Amino acid sequence: MAESTEIDSSHSRQTQNDLGTRIQALTLFEKKVPIPEITQLTSVSKSRIYAYCKTAIQRGYDPNVNPRILLKYVEDTLKPGRPVKATDEVKGQVIKVLKKNSTTRQFSTVPISQAIAKFGMNISVRTVWNILHSLGYSPCKLTTKPGLTAKAKAIRLKWCLEYKDWTLEDWKNVI
């Protein structure tokens, strides 16, 4: 049936069961289907079936009162952890600094981080890198173009002065 506990090749742990599989396992458990059969049908282990049942009961599930299994009985709870630094507001400030003008578009992550710090948002250089990478930006080398030499400027000026009186009709005949 549901292949929700596939082995993840990059880790030794199994992935979690999806909500549908959890509900199916709980329903079969409440219908007094034997545990080995539930495990065979849903690929949910015996210990997980009991854990899902215990969690559902703690969250208000009572099969004697209402046999319906609601999502809130089987959903994962929020996991505690460090809040992210890269909020939407911070991402917006990074893009605002980056797109401000042609000079800021050339900034590396260090000046961007310093510019963001002026707004009272202290984020690391690595966080700036992660934000830019997540938004599709990639590092590129600045293309530098040599300026015009005095000789080239003189040639351009001469050409402009020579053709300054031409009308639109004159230019149409050139092409």
Short mmCIF file of C-alpha atoms in Angstrom, two decimals:
data_model
loop_
_atom_site.label_atom_id
_atom_site.label_comp_id
_atom_site.label_asym_id
_atom_site.label_seq_id
_atom_site.Cartn_x
_atom_site.Cartn_y
_atom_site.Cartn_z
CA MET A 1 0.00 0.00 0.00
CA ALA A 2 1.72 3.17 1.21
CA GLU A 3 5.49 3.24 0.83
CA SER A 4 5.92 6.02 3.36
CA THR A 5 8.74 4.54 5.40
CA GLU A 6 11.31 4.25 2.65
CA ILE A 7 14.93 4.18 3.70
CA ASP A 8 16.62 7.46 2.91
CA SER A 9 19.91 6.65 1.16
CA SER A 10 21.77 9.60 2.70
CA HIS A 11 20.81 8.72 6.27
CA SER A 12 20.45 5.54 8.27
CA ARG A 13 17.10 6.67 9.71
CA GLN A 14 13.74 6.04 8.12
CA THR A 15 11.61 8.87 6.84
CA GLN A 16 8.42 9.69 8.73
CA ASN A 17 5.05 8.31 7.74
CA ASP A 18 2.72 10.69 5.94
CA LEU A 19 -0.56 11.73 7.53
CA GLY A 20 -2.67 9.42 5.38
CA THR A 21 -0.64 6.40 6.43
CA ARG A 22 -0.89 7.38 10.09
CA ILE A 23 -4.68 7.75 9.85
CA GLN A 24 -4.95 4.44 8.01
CA ALA A 25 -2.86 2.66 10.66
CA LEU A 26 -4.95 4.16 13.47
CA THR A 27 -8.20 3.23 11.75
CA LEU A 28 -7.09 -0.36 11.26
CA PHE A 29 -5.91 -0.48 14.88
CA GLU A 30 -9.31 0.74 16.12
CA LYS A 31 -11.03 -1.88 13.91
CA LYS A 32 -9.05 -4.53 15.85
CA VAL A 33 -7.00 -5.59 12.82
CA PRO A 34 -3.95 -7.58 14.02
CA ILE A 35 -0.75 -5.53 14.34
CA PRO A 36 1.29 -7.69 11.91
CA GLU A 37 -1.36 -7.14 9.24
CA ILE A 38 -1.39 -3.37 9.86
CA THR A 39 2.41 -3.33 9.59
CA GLN A 40 2.26 -5.32 6.36
CA LEU A 41 -0.40 -3.03 4.83
CA THR A 42 1.00 0.34 5.92
CA SER A 43 4.71 -0.32 6.62
CA VAL A 44 4.21 1.31 10.03
CA SER A 45 6.04 -0.48 12.84
CA LYS A 46 4.29 -1.85 15.92
CA SER A 47 5.89 0.75 18.19
CA ARG A 48 4.86 3.61 15.88
CA ILE A 49 1.24 2.36 15.78
CA TYR A 50 1.09 2.47 19.58
CA ALA A 51 2.82 5.87 19.61
CA TYR A 52 0.33 7.31 17.09
CA CYS A 53 -2.55 5.93 19.16
CA LYS A 54 -1.15 7.40 22.38
CA THR A 55 -0.57 10.82 20.74
CA ALA A 56 -4.08 10.87 19.25
CA ILE A 57 -5.65 10.08 22.62
CA GLN A 58 -3.57 12.80 24.32
CA ARG A 59 -4.85 15.27 21.72
CA GLY A 60 -8.51 14.49 22.37
CA TYR A 61 -9.26 11.44 20.23
CA ASP A 62 -11.84 9.15 21.84
CA PRO A 63 -13.07 6.33 19.59
CA ASN A 64 -16.03 5.66 21.92
CA VAL A 65 -17.34 9.23 21.55
CA ASN A 66 -16.41 10.00 17.93
CA PRO A 67 -14.54 7.46 15.77
CA ARG A 68 -13.46 10.10 13.24
CA ILE A 69 -9.70 10.66 13.21
CA LEU A 70 -8.98 14.34 12.62
CA LEU A 71 -5.70 15.67 11.23
CA LYS A 72 -4.93 17.44 14.49
CA TYR A 73 -4.68 14.03 16.18
CA VAL A 74 -1.86 12.79 13.91
CA GLU A 75 -0.06 15.93 12.72
CA ASP A 76 3.51 16.61 13.77
CA THR A 77 3.98 19.25 16.43
CA LEU A 78 6.25 22.20 15.87
CA LYS A 79 9.82 21.28 16.61
CA PRO A 80 11.69 23.63 18.93
CA GLY A 81 14.88 25.11 17.63
CA ARG A 82 16.83 28.19 16.82
CA PRO A 83 14.77 30.79 14.93
CA VAL A 84 15.94 31.55 11.42
CA LYS A 85 17.95 34.72 10.84
CA ALA A 86 16.96 34.91 7.18
CA THR A 87 13.41 36.20 7.60
CA ASP A 88 11.54 37.73 4.68
CA GLU A 89 12.36 41.19 6.05
CA VAL A 90 16.09 40.43 6.12
CA LYS A 91 15.94 38.92 2.62
CA GLY A 92 14.21 42.07 1.41
CA GLN A 93 16.92 44.27 2.93
CA VAL A 94 19.67 42.18 1.31
CA ILE A 95 18.04 42.54 -2.11
CA LYS A 96 17.42 46.26 -1.50
CA VAL A 97 21.12 46.79 -0.70
CA LEU A 98 22.21 44.65 -3.64
CA LYS A 99 19.98 46.40 -6.20
CA LYS A 100 20.49 49.95 -4.91
CA ASN A 101 22.89 51.01 -7.69
CA SER A 102 25.64 49.71 -9.94
CA THR A 103 28.22 49.93 -7.17
CA THR A 104 26.22 47.88 -4.68
CA ARG A 105 25.53 45.22 -7.32
CA GLN A 106 29.26 44.51 -7.21
CA PHE A 107 29.35 44.02 -3.43
CA SER A 108 30.61 40.80 -1.95
CA THR A 109 28.89 39.32 1.08
CA VAL A 110 31.02 41.29 3.58
CA PRO A 111 29.90 44.81 2.51
CA ILE A 112 26.30 43.60 2.18
CA SER A 113 26.44 42.28 5.75
CA GLN A 114 27.90 45.59 6.94
CA ALA A 115 25.22 47.58 5.08
CA ILE A 116 22.47 45.45 6.63
CA ALA A 117 24.00 46.05 10.08
CA LYS A 118 23.30 49.77 9.63
CA PHE A 119 19.58 48.90 9.65
CA GLY A 120 20.00 47.13 12.99
CA MET A 121 19.94 43.63 11.52
CA ASN A 122 23.13 41.81 12.43
CA ILE A 123 23.57 38.84 10.13
CA SER A 124 26.72 36.96 9.30
CA VAL A 125 28.47 36.88 5.97
CA ARG A 126 27.50 33.22 5.61
CA THR A 127 23.82 34.09 6.13
CA VAL A 128 24.07 36.70 3.37
CA TRP A 129 25.62 34.04 1.13
CA ASN A 130 22.80 31.58 1.94
CA ILE A 131 20.14 34.22 1.24
CA LEU A 132 21.68 35.16 -2.10
CA HIS A 133 22.07 31.51 -3.07
CA SER A 134 18.45 30.70 -2.12
CA LEU A 135 17.25 33.61 -4.27
CA GLY A 136 19.17 32.35 -7.29
CA TYR A 137 22.14 34.68 -7.22
CA SER A 138 25.56 33.27 -7.96
CA PRO A 139 29.06 34.71 -7.76
CA CYS A 140 30.43 36.28 -10.89
CA LYS A 141 33.54 38.19 -11.75
CA LEU A 142 33.10 41.87 -12.51
CA THR A 143 33.72 42.72 -16.15
CA THR A 144 36.00 45.72 -16.40
CA LYS A 145 36.12 47.75 -19.57
CA PRO A 146 38.97 50.08 -20.40
CA GLY A 147 38.14 53.77 -20.65
CA LEU A 148 38.46 55.77 -23.85
CA THR A 149 41.90 57.03 -24.72
CA ALA A 150 42.47 60.67 -25.66
CA LYS A 151 42.92 59.61 -29.30
CA ALA A 152 39.62 57.67 -29.33
CA LYS A 153 37.81 60.64 -27.74
CA ALA A 154 39.18 62.96 -30.42
CA ILE A 155 38.07 60.61 -33.21
CA ARG A 156 34.55 60.36 -31.74
CA LEU A 157 34.29 64.14 -31.31
CA LYS A 158 35.40 64.70 -34.90
CA TRP A 159 32.80 62.20 -36.16
CA CYS A 160 30.02 63.81 -34.07
CA LEU A 161 30.87 67.30 -35.29
CA GLU A 162 30.96 66.08 -38.89
CA TYR A 163 27.45 64.60 -38.74
CA LYS A 164 25.76 66.92 -36.22
CA ASP A 165 23.61 68.64 -38.88
CA TRP A 166 22.22 65.47 -40.41
CA THR A 167 18.42 65.06 -40.32
CA LEU A 168 16.45 61.92 -39.65
CA GLU A 169 15.94 61.48 -43.39
CA ASP A 170 19.71 61.57 -43.97
CA TRP A 171 20.19 58.80 -41.38
CA LYS A 172 17.40 56.69 -42.96
CA ASN A 173 19.34 56.66 -46.22
CA VAL A 174 22.40 55.23 -44.48
CA ILE A 175 20.68 52.06 -43.42
#
